[in-house]
Amino acid sequence: MKRNLQKIFYIFSLWDNNGNRFFFIVSVKGKENRNEWNNDDGDRHPISWRRLCILWKWLAKTWGIDPKEPTPAYTQEDGVDYVPADTNVVFGHQFASIAGAGPINGPIQAAIFGWVPVLLWILFGGVFFGAVQDFASMYASVKSKGKGIGTIIEMYIGKTGKKLFLLFCWLFCILVVAAFADIVAGTFNGYSDTGATIQANGAVAMTSMIFIVEAVCLGMILRYAHLNKWINTALAVLMLIAAVWLGMHYPIYLTQTTWHYIIFIYIFIACVVPVWALLQPRDYLNSYLLIFMIVGAVIGVFVSNPSINLAAFSGFDVDGQMLFPILFVTIACGAVSGFHSLVSSGTASKQIKNEKDMLPVSYGAMIMESMLAVIALICVASFASGEAASMGLVTQPQIFAGAIANFLVSIGLPWDLTFTLINLAVSAFALTSLDSVARIGRLSLQELFLDEDTNLEELSPFKKLMTNTYFSTGLTLVLAIILARIGYAQIWPLFGSANQLLSVLALVACAVFLKKTKRKSKMLYIPMLFMMAVTFTALSMTIFGLTGNLFAGTLTLGLGLQLVFAILLLALGIIVAIQGLRALAGKEKVDLQTGQMNSFEEEIDALAD
């Protein structure tokens, strides 16, 4: 039976600081719409959004934010990575980087379990797991001179922990680049299986390429022209309109394989140039795509009022896929994602102008990403079985864009124009994630061979090669290309498991940082322990499955590389997690002044050397 979205109510139960219990009842639309809260005595009152913000306000108050304290963007400014940026620019970068294709792909793939478990995990995981992790990661980084999670682990857990974590991050970044690059290449693919051209894909591809060129031009204007912000805004909107018009009238048709190579060339260039030259202006343009996509999607859902053609719950075992842990690793972005900690501490923290900006940038971007994930769930639920495929909508971004275009047709917007804009927005976010994570992967590989006291002049030839910006970037991308050729569908389970294990390590690192700096950290324990159970189970299942391929003689190069990655990621994750938990339990003493570690750490470091 079809269910009308207007009849769905979301009910939340919270407690305030005085111990009063509140029920938040929010319906999507309709006469029965009730945006109000109930307390235990039955009184009804309008919803106070201040109460909805109580969790993140409490975190900021508990940990402490000093608006007068100079941020690393100023104290460490270098014009490349440490560059102060306005809140809206950093927010655009944070959201575009963490979102990518993740909050769209994950819910659509996980929809096999039904819309209820997907919705519950997005809402609960996003608010209490993901947003808390993102804010904690950015907070720890800004309070530690803009250093990444790896360096924070070295400061508060030990040098070996940092080295292992950086190796883990590098391997994980390769997986992310491979998965997202294949998704974008599939979205740009100009030919169907029959060889016919796909006009919509060609238009999105051309628009995206023009979009990148315009971002470079805008970067020069923002850097050197110093125009009024309203003039900059007008220029950005005009550039966006021009890109869409040119893309729709002059589509480009290339094969998916060709797009693989073009995308990797773009990633190489994007992750070695200064952030002001491409990353910041592209994110500035992305912010307008973001506004259109979110507003358009919400309006489309409310106006068209699509029906749900998806079961509420399909079972705990669907075609051999177990709800635990598959649901929780498939939906990462949108609920909780370890990759977010790398963005929050790796790039965004180096652009924060004021400590008070950390909260809206990190926590706010995560909440908006959760909303995007809910919209993606509504999109896939709106299609009847086989309907999307019959329309030529194959990849998850295409399904998402096609559904939004269907919604907005009801208010008179042309389907082709809306499809191009939404697909452009998703592709732009995915490209943002690609060059951000490639930059983080390059930095992780370089830091793996460097210490704070390393004399660059005395490095061995091998270390000089591995720390070379161009070589480290190239090595990362070559391995990603090999994995990308087997397709994102094969990579996604391993990517999801590694992603969630990264969230465990980030939560452990942040908890240790908070404890060592005399701040409360217990609010991170439940997310940390739950995600440990999820990821260790998921990676073990992946290794078991790939080992079966090995003994059956069906292990290809791509699957073999996945098996190696899975074993390394699980082993590295367990070791770093144990070291972090020991430090958290107080069994490892670290002098914050000297950084001296106990004998256990010294023995491990000696073995590593």
Coordinates of C-alpha atoms in Angstrom, one line a residue:
M1 CA 0.0 0.0 0.0
K2 CA 1.3 3.5 -0.9
R3 CA 1.8 5.8 2.0
N4 CA 1.4 9.6 1.7
L5 CA 4.4 11.5 2.9
Q6 CA 2.0 14.1 4.4
K7 CA 0.9 11.6 6.9
I8 CA 4.4 10.8 8.3
F9 CA 5.2 12.4 11.7
Y10 CA 8.6 12.6 13.2
I11 CA 8.6 12.4 17.0
F12 CA 11.6 13.2 19.1
S13 CA 12.0 12.9 22.9
L14 CA 14.5 15.1 24.7
W15 CA 15.3 16.2 28.2
D16 CA 16.4 19.7 29.2
N17 CA 18.9 20.8 31.9
N18 CA 16.1 20.9 34.5
G19 CA 15.1 17.3 33.9
N20 CA 11.9 18.2 32.0
R21 CA 11.0 15.8 29.2
F22 CA 9.9 17.2 25.8
F23 CA 8.3 15.5 22.8
F24 CA 8.8 17.2 19.5
I25 CA 6.1 16.3 16.9
V26 CA 6.8 17.4 13.4
S27 CA 4.8 16.4 10.4
V28 CA 5.9 16.9 6.8
K29 CA 2.7 18.7 5.7
G30 CA -1.0 18.8 5.9
K31 CA -3.9 20.0 8.1
E32 CA -2.6 17.8 10.9
N33 CA 0.7 19.5 10.8
R34 CA 1.9 20.1 14.3
N35 CA 5.1 22.0 14.9
E36 CA 4.9 21.9 18.7
W37 CA 6.3 20.3 21.7
N38 CA 4.6 18.4 24.6
N39 CA 6.0 18.2 28.1
D40 CA 5.1 15.6 30.6
D41 CA 2.2 17.5 32.0
G42 CA 0.5 17.5 28.6
D43 CA 0.8 21.3 27.9
R44 CA 1.5 22.2 24.3
H45 CA 3.7 25.0 23.2
P46 CA 5.3 26.2 19.9
I47 CA 8.6 24.6 19.0
S48 CA 11.5 26.6 20.3
W49 CA 14.5 26.1 17.9
R50 CA 16.6 27.2 20.8
R51 CA 15.7 23.9 22.5
L52 CA 16.6 22.0 19.3
C53 CA 20.1 23.6 19.5
I54 CA 20.6 22.7 23.2
L55 CA 23.0 19.8 22.4
W56 CA 25.6 21.8 20.4
K57 CA 25.3 24.8 22.6
W58 CA 26.0 22.6 25.6
L59 CA 29.0 21.1 23.9
A60 CA 30.4 24.6 23.1
K61 CA 29.8 25.8 26.7
T62 CA 31.3 22.6 28.2
W63 CA 34.5 22.6 26.2
G64 CA 34.9 26.3 26.0
I65 CA 35.1 28.7 23.0
D66 CA 37.1 32.0 23.1
P67 CA 36.1 34.4 20.4
K68 CA 39.1 36.6 21.2
E69 CA 41.7 33.9 20.8
P70 CA 43.6 34.1 17.4
T71 CA 42.9 31.1 15.3
P72 CA 45.6 29.0 13.4
A73 CA 44.4 30.6 10.2
Y74 CA 46.1 33.8 11.4
T75 CA 48.9 32.5 13.7
Q76 CA 50.1 29.9 11.1
E77 CA 49.0 31.7 7.9
D78 CA 51.1 30.5 4.9
G79 CA 48.9 31.4 1.9
V80 CA 48.6 27.8 0.9
D81 CA 46.8 25.7 3.5
Y82 CA 46.4 28.2 6.4
V83 CA 44.2 31.0 4.9
P84 CA 41.5 32.9 6.8
A85 CA 38.1 32.7 5.2
D86 CA 34.6 34.1 5.9
T87 CA 32.2 31.8 7.7
N88 CA 30.0 31.2 4.7
V89 CA 33.0 30.3 2.6
V90 CA 34.3 27.8 5.1
F91 CA 30.8 26.4 5.6
G92 CA 30.5 25.9 1.9
H93 CA 33.8 24.1 1.8
Q94 CA 32.9 22.0 4.8
F95 CA 29.5 21.0 3.5
A96 CA 30.6 20.4 -0.1
S97 CA 33.6 18.4 1.1
I98 CA 31.8 16.1 3.6
A99 CA 28.7 15.7 1.5
G100 CA 30.1 14.8 -1.9
A101 CA 28.0 11.8 -3.2
G102 CA 28.0 10.1 0.2
P103 CA 24.6 11.3 1.7
I104 CA 23.0 10.5 -1.6
N105 CA 24.6 7.2 -2.4
G106 CA 24.4 5.7 1.1
P107 CA 20.6 6.0 1.8
I108 CA 19.7 5.0 -1.8
Q109 CA 21.9 1.8 -1.5
A110 CA 20.7 1.1 2.1
A111 CA 17.0 1.4 1.0
I112 CA 17.0 -2.4 0.5
F113 CA 16.4 -2.6 4.3
G114 CA 13.3 -0.4 4.2
W115 CA 12.8 3.3 4.8
V116 CA 12.3 3.1 8.6
P117 CA 15.8 1.8 9.7
V118 CA 17.4 4.2 7.2
L119 CA 15.5 7.2 8.5
L120 CA 16.1 6.3 12.1
W121 CA 19.9 5.9 11.6
I122 CA 20.2 9.2 9.7
L123 CA 18.3 11.2 12.3
F124 CA 19.9 9.6 15.4
G125 CA 23.3 9.1 14.0
G126 CA 23.5 12.5 12.5
V127 CA 22.6 14.4 15.6
F128 CA 24.3 12.4 18.4
F129 CA 27.2 10.7 16.5
G130 CA 28.2 12.6 13.4
A131 CA 27.7 16.2 14.4
V132 CA 29.4 15.6 17.8
Q133 CA 32.4 13.9 16.1
D134 CA 32.7 16.7 13.5
F135 CA 32.7 19.5 16.1
A136 CA 35.1 17.6 18.4
S137 CA 37.5 17.1 15.5
M138 CA 37.5 20.7 14.4
Y139 CA 37.7 21.9 18.0
A140 CA 40.7 19.7 18.8
S141 CA 42.4 20.9 15.7
V142 CA 41.8 24.6 16.2
K143 CA 43.0 24.3 19.8
S144 CA 46.1 22.5 18.6
K145 CA 47.4 25.1 16.0
G146 CA 45.4 23.6 13.2
K147 CA 47.0 20.2 13.3
G148 CA 45.3 17.2 11.9
I149 CA 44.0 14.2 13.9
G150 CA 47.3 12.4 13.2
T151 CA 49.4 15.0 14.9
I152 CA 46.9 15.2 17.8
I153 CA 47.3 11.5 18.2
E154 CA 51.1 12.0 18.4
M155 CA 50.8 14.8 21.0
Y156 CA 48.4 12.9 23.3
I157 CA 48.9 9.2 22.5
G158 CA 52.3 8.7 21.0
K159 CA 54.5 8.8 17.9
T160 CA 53.7 5.3 16.8
G161 CA 50.0 5.9 17.1
K162 CA 50.4 8.8 14.7
K163 CA 52.4 6.9 12.2
L164 CA 49.9 4.0 12.1
F165 CA 47.0 6.5 11.9
L166 CA 48.6 8.4 9.0
L167 CA 49.1 5.1 7.1
F168 CA 45.5 4.2 7.8
C169 CA 44.4 7.6 6.5
W170 CA 46.4 7.3 3.4
L171 CA 44.9 3.9 2.5
F172 CA 41.4 5.2 3.3
C173 CA 41.9 8.3 1.1
I174 CA 42.8 6.1 -1.8
L175 CA 39.5 4.2 -1.3
V176 CA 37.5 7.5 -1.2
V177 CA 39.2 8.9 -4.4
A178 CA 38.6 5.6 -6.2
A179 CA 34.9 5.4 -5.2
F180 CA 33.9 9.0 -5.8
A181 CA 35.9 9.3 -9.1
D182 CA 34.1 6.3 -10.5
I183 CA 30.7 7.8 -9.4
V184 CA 31.5 11.2 -11.1
A185 CA 32.8 9.4 -14.3
G186 CA 29.6 7.4 -14.5
T187 CA 27.5 10.6 -14.1
F188 CA 29.5 12.2 -16.9
N189 CA 29.4 9.2 -19.2
G190 CA 28.0 10.4 -22.5
Y191 CA 27.1 7.0 -23.9
S192 CA 24.5 4.4 -23.0
D193 CA 25.2 0.6 -23.3
T194 CA 23.8 0.7 -26.8
G195 CA 26.1 3.5 -27.9
A196 CA 23.5 6.2 -28.0
T197 CA 24.5 9.6 -26.6
I198 CA 23.0 10.8 -23.3
Q199 CA 22.3 14.5 -23.7
A200 CA 21.7 15.1 -20.0
N201 CA 25.0 13.5 -19.0
G202 CA 26.9 15.5 -21.7
A203 CA 25.3 18.7 -20.5
V204 CA 26.3 18.0 -16.8
A205 CA 29.8 17.2 -17.9
M206 CA 30.3 20.3 -20.0
T207 CA 28.8 22.5 -17.3
S208 CA 31.1 21.0 -14.6
M209 CA 34.2 21.6 -16.7
I210 CA 33.2 25.3 -17.4
F211 CA 32.4 25.5 -13.7
I212 CA 36.0 24.6 -12.8
V213 CA 37.4 27.2 -15.2
E214 CA 35.1 29.9 -13.7
A215 CA 36.2 28.9 -10.2
V216 CA 39.8 29.7 -11.1
C217 CA 38.8 33.1 -12.6
L218 CA 36.7 33.9 -9.5
G219 CA 39.7 32.9 -7.3
M220 CA 41.9 35.5 -9.0
I221 CA 39.1 38.1 -8.6
L222 CA 38.6 37.3 -4.9
R223 CA 42.4 37.3 -4.3
Y224 CA 43.4 40.5 -6.1
A225 CA 40.4 42.6 -7.0
H226 CA 39.1 43.1 -3.5
L227 CA 35.6 43.9 -4.7
N228 CA 32.5 44.5 -2.6
K229 CA 30.9 41.2 -1.4
W230 CA 27.7 41.9 -3.3
I231 CA 29.6 42.4 -6.5
N232 CA 31.4 39.1 -5.9
T233 CA 28.0 37.4 -5.3
A234 CA 26.6 38.9 -8.5
L235 CA 29.6 37.6 -10.5
A236 CA 29.3 34.1 -8.9
V237 CA 25.6 33.9 -9.9
L238 CA 26.3 35.1 -13.4
M239 CA 29.1 32.6 -13.8
L240 CA 26.8 29.8 -12.6
I241 CA 24.1 30.8 -15.1
A242 CA 26.6 31.0 -17.9
A243 CA 28.0 27.6 -17.2
V244 CA 24.5 26.0 -17.1
W245 CA 23.5 27.7 -20.4
L246 CA 26.7 26.7 -22.2
G247 CA 26.5 23.2 -20.9
M248 CA 23.0 22.6 -22.0
H249 CA 23.6 24.0 -25.5
Y250 CA 27.1 22.5 -26.0
P251 CA 27.1 19.1 -24.3
I252 CA 30.3 17.0 -24.4
Y253 CA 30.2 13.3 -25.1
L254 CA 33.0 11.1 -23.8
T255 CA 33.2 7.5 -22.5
Q256 CA 33.4 6.7 -18.8
T257 CA 37.0 5.5 -19.1
T258 CA 38.1 8.8 -20.7
W259 CA 36.4 10.7 -17.9
H260 CA 38.3 8.6 -15.4
Y261 CA 41.6 10.0 -16.7
I262 CA 40.3 13.5 -17.0
I263 CA 39.0 13.5 -13.5
F264 CA 42.3 12.2 -12.1
I265 CA 44.3 14.8 -14.0
Y266 CA 41.9 17.5 -12.5
I267 CA 42.4 16.0 -9.0
F268 CA 46.2 16.0 -9.3
I269 CA 46.2 19.7 -10.3
A270 CA 43.5 20.7 -7.7
C271 CA 45.3 19.1 -4.7
V272 CA 48.7 20.7 -5.3
V273 CA 47.7 24.3 -6.0
P274 CA 47.0 26.9 -3.2
V275 CA 43.5 26.6 -1.7
W276 CA 42.7 30.2 -2.7
A277 CA 43.3 29.4 -6.4
L278 CA 40.6 26.7 -6.7
L279 CA 39.3 25.2 -3.5
Q280 CA 37.9 28.4 -1.9
P281 CA 36.4 30.0 -5.0
R282 CA 34.9 26.7 -6.2
D283 CA 33.3 26.3 -2.8
Y284 CA 32.0 29.8 -3.0
L285 CA 30.3 28.9 -6.3
N286 CA 29.1 25.6 -4.8
S287 CA 27.3 27.5 -2.0
Y288 CA 24.8 28.8 -4.6
L289 CA 24.3 25.3 -6.1
L290 CA 23.8 24.1 -2.5
I291 CA 21.1 26.7 -2.0
F292 CA 19.3 25.8 -5.2
M293 CA 19.5 22.0 -4.6
I294 CA 18.3 22.1 -1.0
V295 CA 15.6 24.6 -1.5
G296 CA 14.5 23.0 -4.7
A297 CA 14.4 19.6 -3.2
V298 CA 12.4 20.7 -0.1
I299 CA 9.9 22.7 -2.3
G300 CA 9.6 19.7 -4.6
V301 CA 8.8 17.3 -1.8
F302 CA 6.2 19.6 -0.2
V303 CA 4.5 20.6 -3.5
S304 CA 4.5 17.3 -5.4
N305 CA 3.8 15.2 -2.2
P306 CA 5.3 12.0 -3.6
S307 CA 4.1 8.6 -2.5
I308 CA 6.3 6.1 -0.8
N309 CA 6.8 3.0 -3.0
L310 CA 9.3 1.4 -0.5
A311 CA 8.6 -1.1 2.3
A312 CA 8.9 0.3 5.8
F313 CA 11.1 -2.7 6.8
S314 CA 12.4 -5.5 4.6
G315 CA 14.1 -7.7 7.3
F316 CA 17.4 -8.2 9.0
D317 CA 18.8 -10.3 6.1
V318 CA 18.1 -9.0 2.6
D319 CA 19.7 -11.1 -0.2
G320 CA 22.6 -12.1 2.1
Q321 CA 23.1 -8.5 3.4
M322 CA 22.8 -8.3 7.2
L323 CA 21.2 -5.1 8.6
F324 CA 24.0 -5.1 11.2
P325 CA 26.6 -4.0 10.3
I326 CA 25.8 -3.3 6.6
L327 CA 23.3 -0.5 7.2
F328 CA 25.7 1.4 9.5
V329 CA 28.6 1.3 7.1
T330 CA 26.6 1.9 3.9
I331 CA 25.1 5.1 5.4
A332 CA 28.2 7.0 6.6
C333 CA 27.8 10.5 5.2
G334 CA 24.4 11.6 6.5
A335 CA 24.8 9.8 9.9
V336 CA 28.5 9.6 11.0
S337 CA 31.5 9.5 8.8
G338 CA 35.2 9.3 9.7
F339 CA 36.1 11.3 6.6
H340 CA 34.4 14.3 8.1
S341 CA 37.1 14.3 10.9
L342 CA 39.8 14.6 8.2
V343 CA 38.1 17.6 6.6
S344 CA 37.2 19.3 9.9
S345 CA 40.8 18.9 11.2
G346 CA 42.7 18.8 7.9
T347 CA 41.4 21.8 5.8
A348 CA 38.5 23.6 7.4
S349 CA 40.2 24.2 10.7
K350 CA 43.0 26.0 8.9
Q351 CA 40.5 28.5 7.5
I352 CA 38.4 29.3 10.6
K353 CA 38.7 33.1 11.3
N354 CA 37.1 33.0 14.8
E355 CA 36.5 30.1 17.3
K356 CA 32.8 30.9 17.4
D357 CA 32.6 29.9 13.7
M358 CA 33.5 26.3 14.6
L359 CA 30.0 25.4 15.8
P360 CA 27.9 26.5 12.7
V361 CA 30.6 25.3 10.3
S362 CA 31.1 21.8 11.7
Y363 CA 27.9 20.9 13.6
G364 CA 25.7 22.9 11.2
A365 CA 27.1 21.3 8.0
M366 CA 26.6 17.8 9.5
I367 CA 22.9 18.5 10.3
M368 CA 22.3 19.9 6.8
E369 CA 24.0 16.8 5.4
S370 CA 21.6 14.6 7.4
M371 CA 18.7 16.6 5.9
L372 CA 20.1 15.9 2.4
A373 CA 20.3 12.2 3.3
V374 CA 16.6 12.2 4.3
I375 CA 15.8 13.9 0.9
A376 CA 17.8 11.2 -0.9
L377 CA 15.7 8.5 0.9
I378 CA 12.5 10.2 -0.2
C379 CA 13.8 10.4 -3.7
V380 CA 14.5 6.6 -4.0
A381 CA 11.2 5.9 -2.2
S382 CA 9.3 7.9 -4.8
F383 CA 10.1 5.5 -7.7
A384 CA 8.2 2.3 -8.3
S385 CA 10.2 -0.8 -8.8
G386 CA 12.2 -0.6 -12.0
E387 CA 10.9 2.9 -12.8
A388 CA 14.2 4.7 -12.4
A389 CA 16.1 2.2 -14.6
S390 CA 13.5 2.5 -17.3
M391 CA 14.2 6.3 -17.4
G392 CA 17.9 5.7 -17.9
L393 CA 18.7 6.7 -14.3
V394 CA 21.4 4.2 -13.3
T395 CA 23.8 5.9 -10.8
Q396 CA 22.6 7.1 -7.4
P397 CA 23.2 10.8 -8.3
Q398 CA 21.1 10.3 -11.4
I399 CA 18.3 8.7 -9.4
F400 CA 18.4 11.6 -7.0
A401 CA 18.5 14.3 -9.7
G402 CA 15.7 12.5 -11.7
A403 CA 13.4 12.4 -8.6
I404 CA 13.9 16.1 -7.8
A405 CA 13.3 17.0 -11.4
N406 CA 10.1 14.9 -11.3
F407 CA 9.0 16.8 -8.1
L408 CA 9.7 20.2 -9.6
V409 CA 7.9 19.6 -12.9
S410 CA 4.7 20.1 -10.8
I411 CA 5.5 23.8 -10.4
G412 CA 6.4 24.3 -14.0
L413 CA 10.2 23.9 -14.1
P414 CA 11.6 22.1 -17.1
W415 CA 12.7 18.6 -16.4
D416 CA 16.0 18.8 -18.4
L417 CA 17.0 22.1 -16.7
T418 CA 16.3 20.9 -13.2
F419 CA 18.0 17.5 -13.9
T420 CA 21.2 19.3 -15.1
L421 CA 21.3 21.7 -12.2
I422 CA 20.8 19.0 -9.5
N423 CA 23.3 16.6 -11.2
L424 CA 25.7 19.5 -11.5
A425 CA 25.4 20.2 -7.8
V426 CA 26.0 16.6 -6.8
S427 CA 29.0 16.3 -9.2
A428 CA 30.4 19.6 -7.9
F429 CA 30.2 18.2 -4.3
A430 CA 31.8 15.0 -5.3
L431 CA 34.6 16.8 -7.1
T432 CA 35.1 18.9 -4.0
S433 CA 35.4 15.8 -1.9
L434 CA 37.8 14.3 -4.4
D435 CA 40.4 17.1 -4.4
S436 CA 39.9 17.7 -0.6
V437 CA 40.5 14.0 0.2
A438 CA 43.4 13.7 -2.3
R439 CA 45.0 16.7 -0.6
I440 CA 44.5 15.1 2.8
G441 CA 45.9 11.8 1.4
R442 CA 49.0 13.6 0.1
L443 CA 49.5 15.3 3.4
S444 CA 49.1 12.1 5.3
L445 CA 51.7 10.3 3.2
Q446 CA 54.1 13.2 3.5
E447 CA 53.7 13.4 7.3
L448 CA 54.3 9.7 7.5
F449 CA 57.9 10.3 6.8
L450 CA 58.3 13.6 8.7
D451 CA 58.4 14.6 12.3
E452 CA 58.2 17.9 14.0
D453 CA 62.0 18.0 14.5
T454 CA 62.9 16.6 11.0
N455 CA 65.6 18.5 9.2
L456 CA 64.5 18.6 5.6
E457 CA 68.1 19.1 4.4
E458 CA 69.1 15.8 6.0
L459 CA 66.4 13.6 4.6
S460 CA 67.5 10.4 2.7
P461 CA 66.8 10.3 -1.0
F462 CA 63.9 7.9 -0.4
K463 CA 62.2 10.2 2.1
K464 CA 62.8 13.2 -0.1
L465 CA 61.0 11.3 -2.9
M466 CA 58.1 10.2 -0.7
T467 CA 57.6 13.7 0.7
N468 CA 57.7 15.4 -2.7
T469 CA 54.3 17.0 -3.2
Y470 CA 54.0 15.8 -6.8
F471 CA 55.3 12.3 -6.3
S472 CA 53.1 11.7 -3.2
T473 CA 50.1 13.0 -5.0
G474 CA 50.8 10.9 -8.1
L475 CA 51.4 7.7 -6.1
T476 CA 48.1 8.2 -4.3
L477 CA 46.1 8.7 -7.5
V478 CA 47.7 5.8 -9.4
L479 CA 46.6 3.3 -6.7
A480 CA 43.1 5.0 -6.8
I481 CA 42.9 4.6 -10.6
I482 CA 43.5 0.8 -10.2
L483 CA 40.7 0.5 -7.7
A484 CA 38.3 2.8 -9.6
R485 CA 38.4 0.5 -12.6
I486 CA 36.5 -2.2 -10.7
G487 CA 33.6 0.2 -10.0
Y488 CA 32.3 2.0 -7.0
A489 CA 29.7 -0.7 -6.2
Q490 CA 32.5 -3.1 -5.5
I491 CA 34.5 -0.5 -3.5
W492 CA 31.7 0.9 -1.4
P493 CA 31.4 -1.8 1.3
L494 CA 35.1 -1.6 2.0
F495 CA 35.1 2.2 1.8
G496 CA 32.1 2.3 4.2
S497 CA 33.8 0.0 6.7
A498 CA 37.1 1.9 6.6
N499 CA 35.2 5.2 6.8
Q500 CA 33.4 4.2 10.0
L501 CA 36.6 2.8 11.5
L502 CA 38.2 6.1 10.9
S503 CA 35.4 7.7 12.9
V504 CA 36.3 5.4 15.8
L505 CA 39.9 6.5 15.7
A506 CA 38.9 10.2 15.4
L507 CA 36.5 9.8 18.4
V508 CA 39.3 8.1 20.4
A509 CA 41.8 10.8 19.6
C510 CA 39.3 13.6 20.4
A511 CA 38.3 11.9 23.7
V512 CA 42.0 11.6 24.7
F513 CA 42.6 15.3 23.7
L514 CA 39.7 16.4 25.8
K515 CA 40.8 14.3 28.8
K516 CA 44.4 15.4 28.6
T517 CA 43.3 19.1 28.4
K518 CA 41.0 18.7 31.4
R519 CA 37.7 18.8 29.5
K520 CA 34.8 16.4 29.7
S521 CA 34.9 13.6 27.1
K522 CA 32.4 11.0 28.2
M523 CA 29.8 12.1 25.7
L524 CA 32.1 10.5 23.0
Y525 CA 32.2 7.1 24.6
I526 CA 28.9 5.6 23.3
P527 CA 29.4 6.6 19.7
M528 CA 33.0 5.4 19.9
L529 CA 32.1 1.9 21.3
F530 CA 29.1 1.4 19.0
M531 CA 31.1 2.2 15.9
M532 CA 33.9 -0.1 17.0
A533 CA 31.4 -3.0 17.1
V534 CA 30.1 -2.0 13.6
T535 CA 33.4 -1.6 11.9
F536 CA 35.3 -4.5 13.3
T537 CA 32.4 -6.8 12.3
A538 CA 32.1 -5.3 8.8
L539 CA 35.8 -5.5 8.0
S540 CA 36.0 -9.0 9.3
M541 CA 33.1 -10.0 7.0
T542 CA 34.8 -8.3 4.0
I543 CA 38.1 -10.1 4.6
F544 CA 36.2 -13.4 5.0
G545 CA 34.4 -12.9 1.7
L546 CA 37.5 -11.8 -0.3
T547 CA 39.5 -14.7 1.1
G548 CA 36.8 -17.0 -0.3
N549 CA 37.5 -15.5 -3.7
L550 CA 41.2 -16.1 -3.2
F551 CA 40.7 -19.8 -2.5
A552 CA 38.2 -20.1 -5.4
G553 CA 40.7 -18.7 -7.8
T554 CA 38.5 -15.7 -8.7
L555 CA 40.5 -13.0 -7.1
T556 CA 41.2 -10.2 -9.6
L557 CA 43.8 -7.5 -9.3
G558 CA 41.2 -5.1 -8.0
L559 CA 39.7 -7.6 -5.5
G560 CA 43.2 -8.6 -4.4
L561 CA 44.1 -5.0 -3.7
Q562 CA 40.8 -4.7 -1.7
L563 CA 41.8 -7.7 0.4
V564 CA 45.2 -6.2 1.2
F565 CA 43.6 -2.9 2.1
A566 CA 41.0 -4.6 4.3
I567 CA 43.6 -6.6 6.3
L568 CA 45.9 -3.5 6.7
L569 CA 43.0 -1.2 7.7
L570 CA 41.7 -3.7 10.3
A571 CA 45.1 -4.3 11.8
L572 CA 46.1 -0.6 11.9
G573 CA 42.7 0.3 13.3
I574 CA 42.8 -2.2 16.1
I575 CA 46.4 -1.2 17.1
V576 CA 45.6 2.6 17.1
A577 CA 42.3 2.0 18.9
I578 CA 44.0 0.0 21.6
Q579 CA 46.7 2.6 22.1
G580 CA 44.1 5.3 22.3
L581 CA 41.9 3.4 24.8
R582 CA 45.0 2.8 27.0
A583 CA 45.7 6.5 27.0
L584 CA 42.0 7.2 27.7
A585 CA 42.0 4.8 30.6
G586 CA 45.0 6.6 32.1
K587 CA 47.4 3.6 31.6
E588 CA 49.7 5.7 29.5
K589 CA 51.2 8.8 31.0
V590 CA 52.1 11.6 28.6
D591 CA 53.9 14.7 29.8
L592 CA 52.2 17.6 27.9
Q593 CA 55.3 19.7 28.3
T594 CA 57.9 17.3 27.1
G595 CA 55.8 14.8 25.2
Q596 CA 57.6 11.9 27.0
M597 CA 55.9 8.6 26.8
N598 CA 55.9 5.6 29.1
S599 CA 58.0 2.5 28.6
F600 CA 55.2 0.7 26.7
E601 CA 55.2 3.4 24.0
E602 CA 59.0 3.5 23.9
E603 CA 59.1 -0.2 23.3
I604 CA 56.6 -0.1 20.5
D605 CA 58.4 2.8 18.9
A606 CA 61.7 0.9 19.1
L607 CA 60.1 -2.1 17.4
A608 CA 58.6 0.1 14.7
D609 CA 62.1 1.7 14.0

